[in-house]
XYZ file of C-alpha atoms in Angstrom:
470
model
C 209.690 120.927 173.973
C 209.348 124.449 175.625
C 209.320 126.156 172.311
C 205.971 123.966 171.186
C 204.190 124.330 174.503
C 204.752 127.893 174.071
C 203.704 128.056 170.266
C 200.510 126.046 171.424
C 199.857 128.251 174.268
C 199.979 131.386 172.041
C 197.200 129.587 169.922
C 195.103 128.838 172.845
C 193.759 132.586 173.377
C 193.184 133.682 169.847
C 191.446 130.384 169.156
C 188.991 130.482 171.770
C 188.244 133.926 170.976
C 187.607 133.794 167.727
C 185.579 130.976 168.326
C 183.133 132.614 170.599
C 183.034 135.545 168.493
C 182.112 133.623 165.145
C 179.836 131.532 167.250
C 178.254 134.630 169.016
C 177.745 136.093 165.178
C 175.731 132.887 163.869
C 174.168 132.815 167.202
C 172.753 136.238 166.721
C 171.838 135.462 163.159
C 169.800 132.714 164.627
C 167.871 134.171 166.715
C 167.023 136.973 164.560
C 165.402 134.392 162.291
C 163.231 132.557 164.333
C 162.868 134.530 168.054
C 159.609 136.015 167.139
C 158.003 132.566 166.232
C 159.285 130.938 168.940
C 158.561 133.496 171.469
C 155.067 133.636 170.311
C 154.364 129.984 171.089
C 155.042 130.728 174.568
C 157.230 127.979 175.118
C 158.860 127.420 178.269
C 162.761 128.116 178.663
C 163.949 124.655 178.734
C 162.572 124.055 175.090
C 164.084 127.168 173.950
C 167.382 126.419 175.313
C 167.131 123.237 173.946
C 166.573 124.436 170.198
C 169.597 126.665 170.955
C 171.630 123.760 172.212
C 170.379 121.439 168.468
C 171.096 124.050 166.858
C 174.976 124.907 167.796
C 176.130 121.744 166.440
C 176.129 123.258 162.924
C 177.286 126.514 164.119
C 180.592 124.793 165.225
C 181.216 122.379 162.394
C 181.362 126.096 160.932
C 183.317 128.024 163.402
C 185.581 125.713 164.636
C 187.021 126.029 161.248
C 187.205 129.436 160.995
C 188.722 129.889 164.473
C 191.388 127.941 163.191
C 192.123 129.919 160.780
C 192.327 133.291 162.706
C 194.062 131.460 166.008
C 197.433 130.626 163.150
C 197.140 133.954 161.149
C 196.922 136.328 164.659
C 199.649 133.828 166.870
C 202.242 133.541 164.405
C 201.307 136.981 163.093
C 202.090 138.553 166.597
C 205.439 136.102 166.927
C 206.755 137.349 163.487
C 205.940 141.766 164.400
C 207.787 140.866 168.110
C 210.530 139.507 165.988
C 210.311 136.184 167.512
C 210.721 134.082 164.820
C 213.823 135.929 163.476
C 215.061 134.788 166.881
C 214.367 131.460 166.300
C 215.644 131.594 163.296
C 218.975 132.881 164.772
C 218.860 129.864 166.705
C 218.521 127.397 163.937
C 214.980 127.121 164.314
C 212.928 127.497 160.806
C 209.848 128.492 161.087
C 209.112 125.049 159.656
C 209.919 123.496 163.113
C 207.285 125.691 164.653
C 204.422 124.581 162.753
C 205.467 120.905 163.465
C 203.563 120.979 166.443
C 200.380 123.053 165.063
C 200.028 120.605 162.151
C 200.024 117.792 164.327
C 197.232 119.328 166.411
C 194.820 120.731 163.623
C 195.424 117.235 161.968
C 193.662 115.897 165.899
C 191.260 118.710 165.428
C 190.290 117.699 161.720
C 189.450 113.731 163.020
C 187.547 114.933 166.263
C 185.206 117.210 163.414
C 185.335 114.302 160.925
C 183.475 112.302 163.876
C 181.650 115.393 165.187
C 180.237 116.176 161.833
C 179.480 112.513 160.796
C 177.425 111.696 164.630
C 177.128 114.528 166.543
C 176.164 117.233 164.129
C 173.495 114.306 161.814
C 171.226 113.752 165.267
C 171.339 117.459 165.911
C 169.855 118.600 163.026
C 166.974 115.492 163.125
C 166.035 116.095 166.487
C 165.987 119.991 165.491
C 163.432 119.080 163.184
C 161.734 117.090 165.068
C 161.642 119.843 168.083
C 160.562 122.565 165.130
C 157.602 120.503 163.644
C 156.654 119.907 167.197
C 156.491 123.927 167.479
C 155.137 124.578 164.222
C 151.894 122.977 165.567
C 151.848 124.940 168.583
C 150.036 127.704 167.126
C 151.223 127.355 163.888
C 149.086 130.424 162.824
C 152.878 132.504 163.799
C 154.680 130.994 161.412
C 152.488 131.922 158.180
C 154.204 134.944 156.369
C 153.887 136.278 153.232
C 155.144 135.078 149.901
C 156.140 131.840 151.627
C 154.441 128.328 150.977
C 153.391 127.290 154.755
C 153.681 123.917 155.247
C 153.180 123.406 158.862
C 149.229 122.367 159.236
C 148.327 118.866 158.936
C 147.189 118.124 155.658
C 147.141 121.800 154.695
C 149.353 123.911 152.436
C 148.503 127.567 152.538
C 150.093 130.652 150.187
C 149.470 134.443 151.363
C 150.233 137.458 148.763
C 149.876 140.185 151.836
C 148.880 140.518 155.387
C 147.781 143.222 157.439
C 150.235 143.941 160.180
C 147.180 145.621 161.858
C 144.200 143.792 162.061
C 146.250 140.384 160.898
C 144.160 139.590 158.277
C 144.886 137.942 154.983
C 144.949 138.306 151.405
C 145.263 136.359 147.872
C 144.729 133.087 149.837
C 145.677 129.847 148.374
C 144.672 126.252 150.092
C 145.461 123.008 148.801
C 144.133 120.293 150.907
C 145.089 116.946 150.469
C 142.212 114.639 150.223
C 142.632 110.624 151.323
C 142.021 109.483 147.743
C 141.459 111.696 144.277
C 143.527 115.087 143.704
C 143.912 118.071 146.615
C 141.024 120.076 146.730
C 142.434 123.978 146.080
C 140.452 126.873 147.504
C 141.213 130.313 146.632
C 139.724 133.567 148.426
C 140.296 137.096 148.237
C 140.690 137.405 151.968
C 140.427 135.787 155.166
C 140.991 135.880 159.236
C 142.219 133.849 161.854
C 140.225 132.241 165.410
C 140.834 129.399 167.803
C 138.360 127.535 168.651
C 137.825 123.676 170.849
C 139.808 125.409 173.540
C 143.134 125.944 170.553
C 142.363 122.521 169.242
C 140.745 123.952 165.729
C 141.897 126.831 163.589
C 139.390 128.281 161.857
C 139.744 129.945 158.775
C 136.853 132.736 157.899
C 137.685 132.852 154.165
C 135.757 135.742 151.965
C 134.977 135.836 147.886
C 136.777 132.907 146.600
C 136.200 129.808 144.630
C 136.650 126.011 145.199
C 138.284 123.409 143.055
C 138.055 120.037 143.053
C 136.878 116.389 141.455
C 135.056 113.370 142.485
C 137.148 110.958 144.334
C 134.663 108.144 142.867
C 134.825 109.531 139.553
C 137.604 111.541 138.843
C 136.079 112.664 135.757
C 133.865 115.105 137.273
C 135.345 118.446 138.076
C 133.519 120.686 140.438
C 134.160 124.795 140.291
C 132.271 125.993 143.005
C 131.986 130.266 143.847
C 131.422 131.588 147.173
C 131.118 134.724 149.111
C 131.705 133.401 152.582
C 133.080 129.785 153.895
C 134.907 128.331 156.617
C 137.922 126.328 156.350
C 139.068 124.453 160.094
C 141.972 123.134 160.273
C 141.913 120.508 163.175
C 144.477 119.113 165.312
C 146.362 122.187 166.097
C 146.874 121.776 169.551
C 148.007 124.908 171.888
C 150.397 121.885 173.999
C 153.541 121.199 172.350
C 153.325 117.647 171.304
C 156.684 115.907 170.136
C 156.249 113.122 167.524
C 159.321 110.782 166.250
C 160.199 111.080 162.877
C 161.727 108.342 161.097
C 162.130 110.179 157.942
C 165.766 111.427 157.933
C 167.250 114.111 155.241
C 170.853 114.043 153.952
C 171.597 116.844 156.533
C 170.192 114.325 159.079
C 172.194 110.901 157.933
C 175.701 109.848 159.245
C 178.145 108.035 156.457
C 176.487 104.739 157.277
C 173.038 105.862 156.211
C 174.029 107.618 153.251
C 176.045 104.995 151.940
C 173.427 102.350 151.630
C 171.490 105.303 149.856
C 173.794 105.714 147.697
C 174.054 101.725 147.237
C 170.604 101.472 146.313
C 170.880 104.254 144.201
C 173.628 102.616 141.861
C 171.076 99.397 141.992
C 168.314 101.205 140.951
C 170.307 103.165 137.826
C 171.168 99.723 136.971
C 167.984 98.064 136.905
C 165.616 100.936 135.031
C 169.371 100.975 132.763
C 168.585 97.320 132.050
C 164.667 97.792 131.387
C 165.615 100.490 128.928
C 168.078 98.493 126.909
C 165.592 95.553 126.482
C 162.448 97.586 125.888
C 164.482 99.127 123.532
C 165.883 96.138 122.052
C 162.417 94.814 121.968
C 160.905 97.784 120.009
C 163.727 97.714 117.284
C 162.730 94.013 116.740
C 158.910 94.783 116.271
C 159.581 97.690 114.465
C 161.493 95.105 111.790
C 158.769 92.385 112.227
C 156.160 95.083 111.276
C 158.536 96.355 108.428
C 158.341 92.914 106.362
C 155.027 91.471 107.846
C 151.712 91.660 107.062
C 150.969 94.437 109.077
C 152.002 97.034 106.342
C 151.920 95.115 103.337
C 149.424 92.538 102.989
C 148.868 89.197 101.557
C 146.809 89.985 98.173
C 143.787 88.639 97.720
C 144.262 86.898 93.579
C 146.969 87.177 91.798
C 147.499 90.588 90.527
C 145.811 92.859 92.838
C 146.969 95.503 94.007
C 147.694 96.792 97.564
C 144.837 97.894 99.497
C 146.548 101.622 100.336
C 143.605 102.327 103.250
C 144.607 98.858 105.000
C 148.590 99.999 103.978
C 147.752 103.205 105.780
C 145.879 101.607 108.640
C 149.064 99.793 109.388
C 151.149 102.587 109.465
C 149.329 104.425 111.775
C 149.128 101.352 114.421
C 152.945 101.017 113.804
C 153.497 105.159 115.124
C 151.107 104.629 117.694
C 152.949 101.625 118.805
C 156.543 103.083 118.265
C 155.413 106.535 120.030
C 154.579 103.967 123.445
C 157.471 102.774 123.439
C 159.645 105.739 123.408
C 157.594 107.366 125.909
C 158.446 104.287 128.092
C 162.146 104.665 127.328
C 162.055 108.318 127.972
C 160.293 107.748 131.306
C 162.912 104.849 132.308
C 165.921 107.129 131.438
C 164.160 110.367 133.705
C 164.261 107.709 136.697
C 167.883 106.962 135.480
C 168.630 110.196 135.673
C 166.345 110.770 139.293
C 168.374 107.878 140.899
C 171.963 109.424 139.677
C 171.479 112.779 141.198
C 170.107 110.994 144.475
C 173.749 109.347 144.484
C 175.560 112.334 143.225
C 173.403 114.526 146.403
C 174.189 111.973 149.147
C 177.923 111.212 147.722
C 178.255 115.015 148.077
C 177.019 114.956 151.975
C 179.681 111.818 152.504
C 182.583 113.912 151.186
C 181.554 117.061 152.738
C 181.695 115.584 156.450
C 185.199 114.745 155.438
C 186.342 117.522 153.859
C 184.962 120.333 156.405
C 186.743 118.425 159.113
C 190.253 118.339 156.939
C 189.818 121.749 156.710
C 191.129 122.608 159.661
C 194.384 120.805 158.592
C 194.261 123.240 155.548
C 193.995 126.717 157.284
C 196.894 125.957 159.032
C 198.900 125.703 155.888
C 197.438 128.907 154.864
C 197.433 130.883 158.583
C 200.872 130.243 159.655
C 202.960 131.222 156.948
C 200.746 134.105 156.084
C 201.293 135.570 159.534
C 205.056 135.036 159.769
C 205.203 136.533 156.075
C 203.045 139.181 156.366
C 204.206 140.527 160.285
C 200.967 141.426 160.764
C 199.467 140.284 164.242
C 196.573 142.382 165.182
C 192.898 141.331 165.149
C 191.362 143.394 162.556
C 194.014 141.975 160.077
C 193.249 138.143 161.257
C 189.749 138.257 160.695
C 189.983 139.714 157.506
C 192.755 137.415 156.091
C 190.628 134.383 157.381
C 187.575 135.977 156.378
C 188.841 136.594 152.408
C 190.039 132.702 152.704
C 186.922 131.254 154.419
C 185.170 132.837 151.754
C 186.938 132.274 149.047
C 186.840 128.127 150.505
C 182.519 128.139 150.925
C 182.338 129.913 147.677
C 184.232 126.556 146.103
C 182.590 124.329 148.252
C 179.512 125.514 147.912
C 179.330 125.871 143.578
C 180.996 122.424 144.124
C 178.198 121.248 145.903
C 175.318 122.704 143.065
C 177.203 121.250 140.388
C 177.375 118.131 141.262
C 173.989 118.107 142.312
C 173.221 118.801 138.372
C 175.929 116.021 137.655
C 178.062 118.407 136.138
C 181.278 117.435 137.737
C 182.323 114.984 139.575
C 180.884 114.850 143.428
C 183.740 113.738 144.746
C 186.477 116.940 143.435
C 183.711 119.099 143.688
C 183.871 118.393 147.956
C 187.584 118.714 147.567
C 188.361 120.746 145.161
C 188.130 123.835 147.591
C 190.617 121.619 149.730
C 193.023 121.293 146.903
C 192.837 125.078 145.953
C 193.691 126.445 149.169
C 195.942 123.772 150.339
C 198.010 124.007 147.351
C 198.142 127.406 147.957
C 199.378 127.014 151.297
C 201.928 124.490 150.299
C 203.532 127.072 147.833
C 203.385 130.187 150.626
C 205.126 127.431 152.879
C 207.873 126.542 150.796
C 208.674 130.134 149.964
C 208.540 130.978 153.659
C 211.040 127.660 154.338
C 213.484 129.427 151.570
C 212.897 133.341 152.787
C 212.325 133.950 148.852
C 209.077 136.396 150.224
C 210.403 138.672 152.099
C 208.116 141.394 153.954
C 209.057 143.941 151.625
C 208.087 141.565 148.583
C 206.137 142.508 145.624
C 203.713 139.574 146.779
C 203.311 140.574 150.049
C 203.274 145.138 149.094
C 200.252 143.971 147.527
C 198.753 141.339 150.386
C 198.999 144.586 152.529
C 197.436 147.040 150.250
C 194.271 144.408 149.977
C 194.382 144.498 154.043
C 194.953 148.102 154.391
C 191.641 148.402 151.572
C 189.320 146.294 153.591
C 190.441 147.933 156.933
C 189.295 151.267 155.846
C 185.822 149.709 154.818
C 185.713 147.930 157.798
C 186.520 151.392 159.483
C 183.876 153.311 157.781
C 181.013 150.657 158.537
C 182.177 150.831 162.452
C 181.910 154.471 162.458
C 178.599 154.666 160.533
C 176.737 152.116 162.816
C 178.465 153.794 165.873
């Protein structure tokens, strides 16, 4: 009992460490991103601490992980250089019977993210969004850059090929607004600038050289092209308060297991129903292709005895027959692209189910992989702990992640593709585990010559990039 209070306690340190530091490093990332727009909007400090607080829920179902991983590769690293584990070993302790105790605890670790990840880290991210489309229309001017389709005005979508940094006005201006009935009315202008006016209520939009598209709601046959040198374009309700609104629309990213499963229900109920309408529309068009074949439709009843086939009525008849068959395979062809819609909605919310439980179980997995790497490889500092769990963490988003695309294209699978990063690496760690239990890797192993030499390699690059931004 001494011996696994003291193996936990040497996790304790590196853990929390290397869980501030990966934190602190998304953190930073973060704010990078989206400081400028938020500081713009001149929000107080209790809204900006509170998008920081939303937003650390996904930056720990991240680095909780990850800290994992380092706390086992630096503990038993440093218990295997102080030759503490050839001590236990002495004692008729395997190494085995030290991560007893560390399995046990990553395996609490991987249930409390399971349940983090499938409540915690769901109503984070929807009442991020919320908070965010509640600053987006404070001033939402801030958040129109470049390149970027800007979504954030009511009603209004807006594309910008340049701006001046100086004088902050725009260029190659595209506007679609959406109208209550008939198609978006697009407006395109050469250039344009910026005021507030109803006290920040109204942005108004001086746009310069342009043209305007659009058709007659009452008669959507009538398409207008209208040319103009100068027009304004006010967009209203942009309010300078920030005004929260509930959403009740709710992403994957924003769904526990509960939501997403009766998603993915419907989904299977809606494949099966447009599968159903397809196989009797196309049941039905084989039979009136066959009643046309031998009815009167293509050849008809003659008029006396002996006359022949009128070939314009014969031809007449074939054409209403293509026209006919051409419908109907249009309609099949739209009924299997809903088919198709309704599987990837499954196959994208299956993939979100599995990934809350595979994330969390990943924690279980890094300790297969940490703790015999560090008793192996007798290598306990820092530097070599976050690049071992770096090279592993990557190597595990890289699977997770292609996983995750392909089975959005329903090319494999969702369900292996969430685990399949779980089953590389794990099985992995099994094997290093066993060899550790039978000492057939020693330190001075082929396997382990060249583990070093790939540690020793990244070290130096690490190296040079500290001394370069120093």
């Amino acid at each position: 009992m001494i011996l696994v209070r003291y193996v936990l306690k040497e996790l304790i340190g590196p853990f929390l460490a290397a869980l501030f530091g990966i934190t602190f490093l998304f953190v930073v990332d973060f704010l990078v991103k989206i400081l400028d727009n938020v500081l713009s909007k001149g929000l107080p400090a209790s809204t900006v601490l509170e998008i920081f607080a939303l937003n650390l829920a996904w930056m720990l179902s991240l680095s909780i992980p990850m800290a994992v991983l380092v706390a086992s590769l630096m503990a038993f690293g440093r218990l295997s250089g102080d030759q503490e584990i050839t001590a236990c070993k002495a004692a008729g302790v395997s190494p085995l019977s030290l991560m007893r105790p560390v399995l046990l605890v990553s395996m609490l670790i991987s249930v409390l993210m399971v349940v983090f990840n499938n409540w915690v880290l769901p109503e984070a991210n929807h009442r991020s969004v919320e908070l965010m489309n509640a600053v987006s229309r404070k001033k939402p001017h801030v958040f129109i850059d470049a390149g970027r389709l800007i979504t954030q005005f009511p009603d209004v979508q807006l594309w910008v090929n340049r701006i001046d940094p100086v004088t902050g006005t725009l260029y190659g201006i595209q506007i679609f607004e959406m109208e209550k009935k008939g198609a978006p009315r697009i407006v395109y202008a050469d250039s344009a600038t910026m005021e507030y006016e109803d006290n920040g209520a109204t942005l108004m939009l001086r746009l310069r050289s342009g043209e305007t598209h659009m058709t007659d709601a009452d008669n959507p046959e009538n398409y207008f092209r209208i040319r103009y040198f100068s027009q304004d374009l006010a967009m209203k309700n942009v309010d300078d308060r920030l005004e929260r609104r509930s959403r009740s629309y709710r992403s994957d990213r924003e769904m526990p297991i509960e939501m997403m499963t009766e998603v993915v229900e419907d989904a299977e109920k809606r494949y099966g129903e447009y599968r159903e309408q397809a196989l009797e529309k196309r049941l039905n068009t084989l039979v009136e292709l066959r009643d046309h074949a031998v009815g009167d439709s293509i050849i008809p009843e003659t008029m006396e005895s002996g006359t022949k086939i009128d070939s314009i009525q014969r031809r007449r008849s074939l054409q209403r027959l293509r026209v006919q068959e051409i419908a109907a395979l249009r309609t099949t062809e739209r009924l299997y692209g809903r088919m198709e819609t309704e599987l990837k909605r499954k196959a994208q919310y299956t993939v979100e189910i599995h990934k809350k439980y595979s994330t969390g179980f990943a924690c279980f997995i890094f300790i297969l992989i940490g703790a015999p790497l560090g008793i192996m490889a007798r290598k306990g500092g820092i530097g070599t702990g976050i690049l071992y769990s770096l090279a592993f963490f990557v190597i595990y988003w890289i699977c997770l992640i292609g996983g995750e695309n392909m089975a959005d294209r329903l090319l494999i699978d969702p369900v292996l593709a969430m685990w399949a990063s779980n089953i590389i690496i794990g099985t992995f760690g099994i094997f290093i585990t066993i060899a550790m239990v039978r000492d057939r890797f020693s330190g001075d192993s082929r396997f382990f010559r060249v583990l070093r030499a790939i540690g020793g390699f990244f070290k130096k690059i690490f190296g040079i990039f500290t001394r370069r931004i120093g």
